[in-house]
Amino acid sequence: MTQHYLLRNRDVQDIDQFDVYEANGGYAAMKQAFETFKPEELVAMVKKSGLRGRGGAGFPTGMKWGFLPKDGRSRYLVVNSDEAEPGTFKDRELIEENPHQLIEGIIISSYATEASEAYIYCRGEFRRGAEQLKRAVKEAYDHGYLGTNILGTGFSLELKVYRGAGAYICGEESALLESLEGKRGNPRLKPPFPAVAGLYGGPTVVNNVETICNLPPLVTYGAEWYTSMGTDKSPGLKIMSVSGRVKRPGNYEIPLGTPLRTLIEEYAGGLLPGHTVKAVIPGGSSVPLLMPDQLDTPLDYESIVKAGSMLGSGGCIVLDEQVCIVGATARLVKFYREESCGKCTPCREGTYWMTDVLDRVEMGKGEPRDLEVLADVADNIAGKCFCPLGDASLGVLVSALKHFRHEFEAHVAEHTCPMGARLYDTVNH
Amino acid sequence: MIQLTIDGQEITVPAGTMIVDAAAKLGIDIPIYCYHQALGPLGACRMCLVEVEKMPKLATACTTAVSEGMVVRSKGPAVDKGRRGVLEFLLINHPLDCPVCDKGGECYLQDYTFEYGPGNGRFQEPKIQKLKDGPINEFVLVDQERCVLCQRCVRFMGEYVGEGQLLLEGRGVETVVTTVDHVPATSQFTGNVIDLCPVGALLSAPYHHKGRPWNIEREESVCPHCPVGCTSKVTAREGRVIRMEGRPIPDREWGWLCDRGRFGYDFGYHPDRLLTSWVQGVETSAAMATRQVGQWIQETINQDGGSAVGVIMGGTHTTEEAYQVQRFAREVIGTENLAISRSEAGYLPRALNGTFDDIKKADMVLLLGSDPYDAVPVVHLKLRERWLRYSALKVIGIGPTRLTRDTLPGQDVITAPEQSAAVMALALATQRPEDANVKTLLQALGDFSPSGVSPETLTELGVQLLGAEHLVSLWDGMDPAMGMVLAVLAELREKPTPILPTFGPANWRGWERAGFSAHFEDLTRILEHARDGIIKTLLVFGADLMNEYPDRALVQAAFDRLDHVVVEGVQPPEDSPQVDALLPGATWAEVYGTYINMEARLQVAMASVQPPGQARPVKTYVNTWAHILSHPLAWEEDWEPFDEDSGELLPLHPAPLHVTPLKVPAAIDGDMILITGALIWEMSEPSEILLPRIPALPGRINPEDAKNLGLDIHGGRMRVSQGETSLVTGMSLDPRVPKGLLWLPQRMPGVNTLQPGPIVLSLAKEEVTA
């Protein structure tokens, strides 16, 4: 197992307290950034490090920062802490356990992008996280690390914590901005992209919590350190959230390119005795299944795409042999049916339709043609939605129909769930 | 300009054009629900999927801007499957109640399903159930089950109108369109969502279950209620008007209507509609009444000559009808006493008249006493659209109340009542003190200084008046002096200075075109001559002088003295003992004719139905009278108000500028001063459909005055007294009205018994009703 960086202080008692964080080297990177870097040098360093957005899309962070127009308008940094992808819980640990690390990352990122206002858009359900953040932000203000003329550098930053109202769609950056402006959380038309017209129409950078938390160690150790880990195209570290029937579910920080098998067997301790892997959802609920014969797939953006799935947000759900794939799929599609914002037709209606059909199949009331209908409805959603949510609802379904068609057919033929699972009770106890 | 290819045809369009609009120029129809040119792209419905070369997925034609060399295919297997899929999705939760849906046959969901949709549905699950026929307000119903969530209505109200009274509630498939806080929408423009709705989700309450496309007839028309003259379509069924819709005209009109215009179409079926003829209080046959009036005219001519007959034009009469009346008056009677029923004293020469196109180019808008939202609502929308597209638009209100609004922000120069013209002249003088016309204007003002307007404000206003590139003025016509100042301003500026008159009657330009005088002085002179016994017989067409003329006492005196008062119209005049003959007239939608609006634009309204009862067109009356007077009129060729050279707009004749010195505005003393203004709800013919929306509290006073007078914060009834006269009416609190002023709608019945000036306000005692 390799060293943890973002999670390095997880065992330090009271690391969420300002004094403890600072005593453990916290805010040193911020000061170092102020003293030794000009903003554009920081941007250059982030570009060189190859750091990619950790929210799911994996877009190069430095490039995103570089899109900000130099037109003198004041800029916003918005931190996407609306972590709601089923199976993903890395940002939650980062904000609940070590909020100052995020704040330090925000100060460095704002300094780099010359943003004078920053917002943390915190998932509505993260009550403790929001409280932690608000307290930590106040501590940072009290110590002069936020506010006007921070540490006499002339750099000023206002940071506010905003709690969402419980919509998955607000993890999509433009819906997040709508919600942050007090509007209905529906995604916006792009272009213009947030870098040009984001929050209140101003130039805006939207970055994920984990992405921002990479900034302090990046400043401390430098871009070369970062590229020394991971692969050429996917350098650095990624926190993976492992769940399912493994011995030690939890968050693990791995160098990108680590094989999936290593994550499951070494980091998470392997499956509980007597259980075997049936399939793995490697990157959160919206990505296609990987099969047991694909466990050696390296966990980096490129390899996992080659294997037919995506790294996504790093929510690795291990499904064991007791899981009814039809039931699991029904549950996940239902999630998207509940979370569809309703703006565009295919996502709104398609997820509703698929949920009803999957429920019926799982309950043993399916017909043979239902499987064709499911596949065709999925095809009518694919690539035709306004934002990625519609496609996200298809990842597991389409791969399940491909790899586990026999299980769907058995449900139809036997008029019941062969695994004896009840609806939405995906594990047969 | 960008060149691209759509379905093999090349086209060049401006950069930024969406594929769907480029295709429309080629006559290629791409199906859309959510997209509307006035609202801009949204990308919600996904109906407009097309194939674009080099794009990995299908693209939505409404959100994809054209690019150089782009190759678009609007047909083909992938596009067909995409559209079929979207339609199938739209239909899975759409109720199959087309047979009882008002939109059946006029529905884009039906049309596109027929053209692009799947023949059969595969959806077997239960449909989501939502609210059916719920209220948006008194006029608009919502059927949430039929809604395809295109958001046109929500975006129109929120973004375009700026009154966000509709919203999406709920999420995903449970999303519904409803009103904010579930209270009725109160905007002036709610009815437009019915036209905007591509399916049967938003319905007209008064049209609900009244007609089907195969048993109605739709005719092109023009709204007759205010000088905007909105282009519309009239729906008639079995000889009855049952609906009015907006009529878009490419590159000119979106087809918006205000609720007053859209839902006020039922005035022809009002229980008070004049359907029979009356002579001296006795109901009689049409033939008898017409003959009797003919004899009166004959007697007057015989005794005092033709010039003892006065003719006044009003109501909803068309230009052609006015022409017929004026030919009869001039050729048969031999009188020149022809005037239009006016409520304001101002007049605008055609040469200064602007068009709505000017609003699209304006960099500055002057609201001169006129709040377009109240007076000419659709012009408010036009101004707002200009502001949305050109955020630097300057809007300046000049008048005794605030005239800008949250939906049309700007600055206000609050003047004391009747001082606006002087303020404008003084503002011009700060910049051009040596100009001869300006000097003439100021000649008699002496050291007059306007109350409440600082010299700095005057200078700033002067700079803006002369600096604006394209200055559009909306003028309420109340003060003739302002007309003169505007003429001077137009002369001074070497840049476009179009003026849009917001005063009525709706078709005054048309009647002027037909040969009637639109000058208020001519109307006053006729009434004075009647009062003085010089004019003996007055023929009134459509006008309700008792309520329309600003000084009711003069009308009363004239009516008392006249030998014969003959009124042709739709509604009997409110107070009509002196009216000797009442003749039922045909009206809008019952006659074909031309209306000329505040742009001086000629627009044709078709006849949809037959006049009811004894009601008949004015031509029938004048022909009969012409026969009685042994001077039949020949109508071989119908007269056309259109002019070959000027087409849709009235010909321009340069108007000579006559500048006379402005009078020093009279000082008005009093704690409370009455001012009046136009309110669309109180204008034109009464409608039963509109009743629930006629403001119960039409008067407006400043909240501080209200507090001091003991008026409830939600408003209430007050007595307005002036000398011996008084009037009880509802008052609302309005911070846009300065302290010490009471604003009343000028056309509210009874208001013209009071004169603008000092009044006394008191709480009205609760009247005990039996």
PDB file of N, CA and C in Angstrom, chain B residues 396-447:
ATOM      1  N   ILE B 396     -36.734  57.104 -19.794  1.00  0.00           N
ATOM      2  CA  ILE B 396     -36.965  58.252 -18.928  1.00  0.00           C
ATOM      3  C   ILE B 396     -38.450  58.549 -18.897  1.00  0.00           C
ATOM      4  N   GLY B 397     -39.005  58.542 -17.702  1.00  0.00           N
ATOM      5  CA  GLY B 397     -40.407  58.897 -17.536  1.00  0.00           C
ATOM      6  C   GLY B 397     -40.509  60.370 -17.144  1.00  0.00           C
ATOM      7  N   ILE B 398     -41.409  61.077 -17.791  1.00  0.00           N
ATOM      8  CA  ILE B 398     -41.635  62.480 -17.434  1.00  0.00           C
ATOM      9  C   ILE B 398     -43.128  62.666 -17.207  1.00  0.00           C
ATOM     10  N   GLY B 399     -43.482  62.952 -15.990  1.00  0.00           N
ATOM     11  CA  GLY B 399     -44.898  63.112 -15.676  1.00  0.00           C
ATOM     12  C   GLY B 399     -45.074  63.227 -14.182  1.00  0.00           C
ATOM     13  N   PRO B 400     -46.313  63.396 -13.756  1.00  0.00           N
ATOM     14  CA  PRO B 400     -46.553  63.585 -12.325  1.00  0.00           C
ATOM     15  C   PRO B 400     -46.410  62.322 -11.484  1.00  0.00           C
ATOM     16  N   THR B 401     -46.375  61.139 -12.136  1.00  0.00           N
ATOM     17  CA  THR B 401     -46.145  59.904 -11.378  1.00  0.00           C
ATOM     18  C   THR B 401     -44.935  59.204 -11.968  1.00  0.00           C
ATOM     19  N   ARG B 402     -44.475  58.175 -11.239  1.00  0.00           N
ATOM     20  CA  ARG B 402     -43.403  57.353 -11.823  1.00  0.00           C
ATOM     21  C   ARG B 402     -43.975  56.582 -12.995  1.00  0.00           C
ATOM     22  N   LEU B 403     -43.267  56.541 -14.096  1.00  0.00           N
ATOM     23  CA  LEU B 403     -43.768  55.862 -15.285  1.00  0.00           C
ATOM     24  C   LEU B 403     -42.919  54.650 -15.646  1.00  0.00           C
ATOM     25  N   THR B 404     -41.686  54.600 -15.135  1.00  0.00           N
ATOM     26  CA  THR B 404     -40.886  53.398 -15.341  1.00  0.00           C
ATOM     27  C   THR B 404     -41.386  52.340 -14.361  1.00  0.00           C
ATOM     28  N   ARG B 405     -40.989  51.121 -14.593  1.00  0.00           N
ATOM     29  CA  ARG B 405     -41.446  50.003 -13.767  1.00  0.00           C
ATOM     30  C   ARG B 405     -40.302  49.039 -13.546  1.00  0.00           C
ATOM     31  N   ASP B 406     -40.532  48.084 -12.636  1.00  0.00           N
ATOM     32  CA  ASP B 406     -39.518  47.046 -12.432  1.00  0.00           C
ATOM     33  C   ASP B 406     -39.271  46.304 -13.735  1.00  0.00           C
ATOM     34  N   THR B 407     -40.317  46.151 -14.540  1.00  0.00           N
ATOM     35  CA  THR B 407     -40.155  45.406 -15.782  1.00  0.00           C
ATOM     36  C   THR B 407     -39.629  46.285 -16.917  1.00  0.00           C
ATOM     37  N   LEU B 408     -39.542  47.577 -16.676  1.00  0.00           N
ATOM     38  CA  LEU B 408     -38.972  48.480 -17.669  1.00  0.00           C
ATOM     39  C   LEU B 408     -38.258  49.600 -16.907  1.00  0.00           C
ATOM     40  N   PRO B 409     -37.102  49.264 -16.348  1.00  0.00           N
ATOM     41  CA  PRO B 409     -36.459  50.217 -15.444  1.00  0.00           C
ATOM     42  C   PRO B 409     -35.851  51.404 -16.182  1.00  0.00           C
ATOM     43  N   GLY B 410     -35.756  52.480 -15.459  1.00  0.00           N
ATOM     44  CA  GLY B 410     -35.170  53.690 -16.014  1.00  0.00           C
ATOM     45  C   GLY B 410     -35.188  54.754 -14.945  1.00  0.00           C
ATOM     46  N   GLN B 411     -35.133  55.999 -15.369  1.00  0.00           N
ATOM     47  CA  GLN B 411     -35.205  57.070 -14.388  1.00  0.00           C
ATOM     48  C   GLN B 411     -36.474  57.879 -14.622  1.00  0.00           C
ATOM     49  N   ASP B 412     -36.938  58.527 -13.566  1.00  0.00           N
ATOM     50  CA  ASP B 412     -38.161  59.310 -13.676  1.00  0.00           C
ATOM     51  C   ASP B 412     -37.895  60.749 -13.302  1.00  0.00           C
ATOM     52  N   VAL B 413     -38.415  61.643 -14.106  1.00  0.00           N
ATOM     53  CA  VAL B 413     -38.427  63.055 -13.740  1.00  0.00           C
ATOM     54  C   VAL B 413     -39.862  63.355 -13.334  1.00  0.00           C
ATOM     55  N   ILE B 414     -40.070  63.450 -12.026  1.00  0.00           N
ATOM     56  CA  ILE B 414     -41.434  63.676 -11.528  1.00  0.00           C
ATOM     57  C   ILE B 414     -41.719  65.175 -11.590  1.00  0.00           C
ATOM     58  N   THR B 415     -42.735  65.531 -12.365  1.00  0.00           N
ATOM     59  CA  THR B 415     -43.086  66.940 -12.495  1.00  0.00           C
ATOM     60  C   THR B 415     -44.402  67.193 -11.768  1.00  0.00           C
ATOM     61  N   ALA B 416     -44.627  68.435 -11.425  1.00  0.00           N
ATOM     62  CA  ALA B 416     -45.938  68.769 -10.878  1.00  0.00           C
ATOM     63  C   ALA B 416     -46.960  68.627 -11.997  1.00  0.00           C
ATOM     64  N   PRO B 417     -48.238  68.355 -11.641  1.00  0.00           N
ATOM     65  CA  PRO B 417     -49.241  68.190 -12.698  1.00  0.00           C
ATOM     66  C   PRO B 417     -49.217  69.378 -13.659  1.00  0.00           C
ATOM     67  N   GLU B 418     -49.275  69.063 -14.929  1.00  0.00           N
ATOM     68  CA  GLU B 418     -49.348  70.065 -16.006  1.00  0.00           C
ATOM     69  C   GLU B 418     -48.072  70.885 -16.181  1.00  0.00           C
ATOM     70  N   GLN B 419     -46.973  70.428 -15.636  1.00  0.00           N
ATOM     71  CA  GLN B 419     -45.716  71.161 -15.845  1.00  0.00           C
ATOM     72  C   GLN B 419     -44.742  70.406 -16.754  1.00  0.00           C
ATOM     73  N   SER B 420     -45.136  69.237 -17.242  1.00  0.00           N
ATOM     74  CA  SER B 420     -44.189  68.419 -18.010  1.00  0.00           C
ATOM     75  C   SER B 420     -43.705  69.125 -19.270  1.00  0.00           C
ATOM     76  N   ALA B 421     -44.617  69.797 -19.974  1.00  0.00           N
ATOM     77  CA  ALA B 421     -44.224  70.454 -21.226  1.00  0.00           C
ATOM     78  C   ALA B 421     -43.204  71.552 -20.935  1.00  0.00           C
ATOM     79  N   ALA B 422     -43.448  72.309 -19.862  1.00  0.00           N
ATOM     80  CA  ALA B 422     -42.502  73.367 -19.507  1.00  0.00           C
ATOM     81  C   ALA B 422     -41.148  72.773 -19.123  1.00  0.00           C
ATOM     82  N   VAL B 423     -41.179  71.651 -18.406  1.00  0.00           N
ATOM     83  CA  VAL B 423     -39.921  70.998 -18.013  1.00  0.00           C
ATOM     84  C   VAL B 423     -39.142  70.587 -19.260  1.00  0.00           C
ATOM     85  N   MET B 424     -39.832  70.018 -20.214  1.00  0.00           N
ATOM     86  CA  MET B 424     -39.165  69.603 -21.454  1.00  0.00           C
ATOM     87  C   MET B 424     -38.568  70.823 -22.169  1.00  0.00           C
ATOM     88  N   ALA B 425     -39.354  71.897 -22.242  1.00  0.00           N
ATOM     89  CA  ALA B 425     -38.878  73.094 -22.943  1.00  0.00           C
ATOM     90  C   ALA B 425     -37.664  73.684 -22.231  1.00  0.00           C
ATOM     91  N   LEU B 426     -37.724  73.724 -20.904  1.00  0.00           N
ATOM     92  CA  LEU B 426     -36.597  74.267 -20.143  1.00  0.00           C
ATOM     93  C   LEU B 426     -35.362  73.388 -20.296  1.00  0.00           C
ATOM     94  N   ALA B 427     -35.587  72.063 -20.384  1.00  0.00           N
ATOM     95  CA  ALA B 427     -34.459  71.162 -20.587  1.00  0.00           C
ATOM     96  C   ALA B 427     -33.797  71.447 -21.935  1.00  0.00           C
ATOM     97  N   LEU B 428     -34.616  71.678 -22.953  1.00  0.00           N
ATOM     98  CA  LEU B 428     -34.052  72.008 -24.272  1.00  0.00           C
ATOM     99  C   LEU B 428     -33.285  73.324 -24.209  1.00  0.00           C
ATOM    100  N   ALA B 429     -33.824  74.255 -23.429  1.00  0.00           N
ATOM    101  CA  ALA B 429     -33.188  75.569 -23.354  1.00  0.00           C
ATOM    102  C   ALA B 429     -31.806  75.511 -22.714  1.00  0.00           C
ATOM    103  N   THR B 430     -31.585  74.490 -21.856  1.00  0.00           N
ATOM    104  CA  THR B 430     -30.243  74.392 -21.254  1.00  0.00           C
ATOM    105  C   THR B 430     -29.197  74.109 -22.322  1.00  0.00           C
ATOM    106  N   GLN B 431     -29.595  73.481 -23.412  1.00  0.00           N
ATOM    107  CA  GLN B 431     -28.652  73.114 -24.461  1.00  0.00           C
ATOM    108  C   GLN B 431     -28.677  74.079 -25.646  1.00  0.00           C
ATOM    109  N   ARG B 432     -29.869  74.523 -26.008  1.00  0.00           N
ATOM    110  CA  ARG B 432     -30.017  75.379 -27.192  1.00  0.00           C
ATOM    111  C   ARG B 432     -30.768  76.661 -26.838  1.00  0.00           C
ATOM    112  N   PRO B 433     -30.182  77.469 -25.969  1.00  0.00           N
ATOM    113  CA  PRO B 433     -30.913  78.677 -25.543  1.00  0.00           C
ATOM    114  C   PRO B 433     -31.143  79.645 -26.689  1.00  0.00           C
ATOM    115  N   GLU B 434     -30.315  79.561 -27.733  1.00  0.00           N
ATOM    116  CA  GLU B 434     -30.417  80.548 -28.810  1.00  0.00           C
ATOM    117  C   GLU B 434     -31.361  80.128 -29.936  1.00  0.00           C
ATOM    118  N   ASP B 435     -31.829  78.871 -29.861  1.00  0.00           N
ATOM    119  CA  ASP B 435     -32.689  78.404 -30.932  1.00  0.00           C
ATOM    120  C   ASP B 435     -33.988  79.208 -30.936  1.00  0.00           C
ATOM    121  N   ALA B 436     -34.390  79.634 -32.132  1.00  0.00           N
ATOM    122  CA  ALA B 436     -35.544  80.531 -32.238  1.00  0.00           C
ATOM    123  C   ALA B 436     -36.809  79.881 -31.695  1.00  0.00           C
ATOM    124  N   ASN B 437     -37.009  78.621 -32.044  1.00  0.00           N
ATOM    125  CA  ASN B 437     -38.227  77.948 -31.586  1.00  0.00           C
ATOM    126  C   ASN B 437     -38.229  77.788 -30.072  1.00  0.00           C
ATOM    127  N   VAL B 438     -37.061  77.432 -29.545  1.00  0.00           N
ATOM    128  CA  VAL B 438     -36.962  77.267 -28.089  1.00  0.00           C
ATOM    129  C   VAL B 438     -37.249  78.603 -27.415  1.00  0.00           C
ATOM    130  N   LYS B 439     -36.698  79.642 -27.996  1.00  0.00           N
ATOM    131  CA  LYS B 439     -36.924  80.986 -27.426  1.00  0.00           C
ATOM    132  C   LYS B 439     -38.407  81.320 -27.413  1.00  0.00           C
ATOM    133  N   THR B 440     -39.074  81.002 -28.541  1.00  0.00           N
ATOM    134  CA  THR B 440     -40.512  81.274 -28.597  1.00  0.00           C
ATOM    135  C   THR B 440     -41.248  80.504 -27.506  1.00  0.00           C
ATOM    136  N   LEU B 441     -40.872  79.246 -27.356  1.00  0.00           N
ATOM    137  CA  LEU B 441     -41.537  78.424 -26.339  1.00  0.00           C
ATOM    138  C   LEU B 441     -41.440  79.085 -24.967  1.00  0.00           C
ATOM    139  N   LEU B 442     -40.234  79.591 -24.665  1.00  0.00           N
ATOM    140  CA  LEU B 442     -39.974  80.106 -23.320  1.00  0.00           C
ATOM    141  C   LEU B 442     -40.437  81.545 -23.114  1.00  0.00           C
ATOM    142  N   GLN B 443     -40.790  82.190 -24.217  1.00  0.00           N
ATOM    143  CA  GLN B 443     -41.047  83.627 -24.215  1.00  0.00           C
ATOM    144  C   GLN B 443     -41.927  84.098 -23.060  1.00  0.00           C
ATOM    145  N   ALA B 444     -42.984  83.339 -22.804  1.00  0.00           N
ATOM    146  CA  ALA B 444     -43.943  83.804 -21.795  1.00  0.00           C
ATOM    147  C   ALA B 444     -43.700  83.185 -20.427  1.00  0.00           C
ATOM    148  N   LEU B 445     -42.704  82.306 -20.347  1.00  0.00           N
ATOM    149  CA  LEU B 445     -42.522  81.590 -19.069  1.00  0.00           C
ATOM    150  C   LEU B 445     -41.891  82.475 -17.997  1.00  0.00           C
ATOM    151  N   GLY B 446     -41.185  83.496 -18.429  1.00  0.00           N
ATOM    152  CA  GLY B 446     -40.573  84.402 -17.462  1.00  0.00           C
ATOM    153  C   GLY B 446     -39.588  83.659 -16.579  1.00  0.00           C
ATOM    154  N   ASP B 447     -39.688  83.854 -15.288  1.00  0.00           N
ATOM    155  CA  ASP B 447     -38.741  83.186 -14.394  1.00  0.00           C
ATOM    156  C   ASP B 447     -39.385  81.949 -13.764  1.00  0.00           C
TER     157      ASP B 447
END
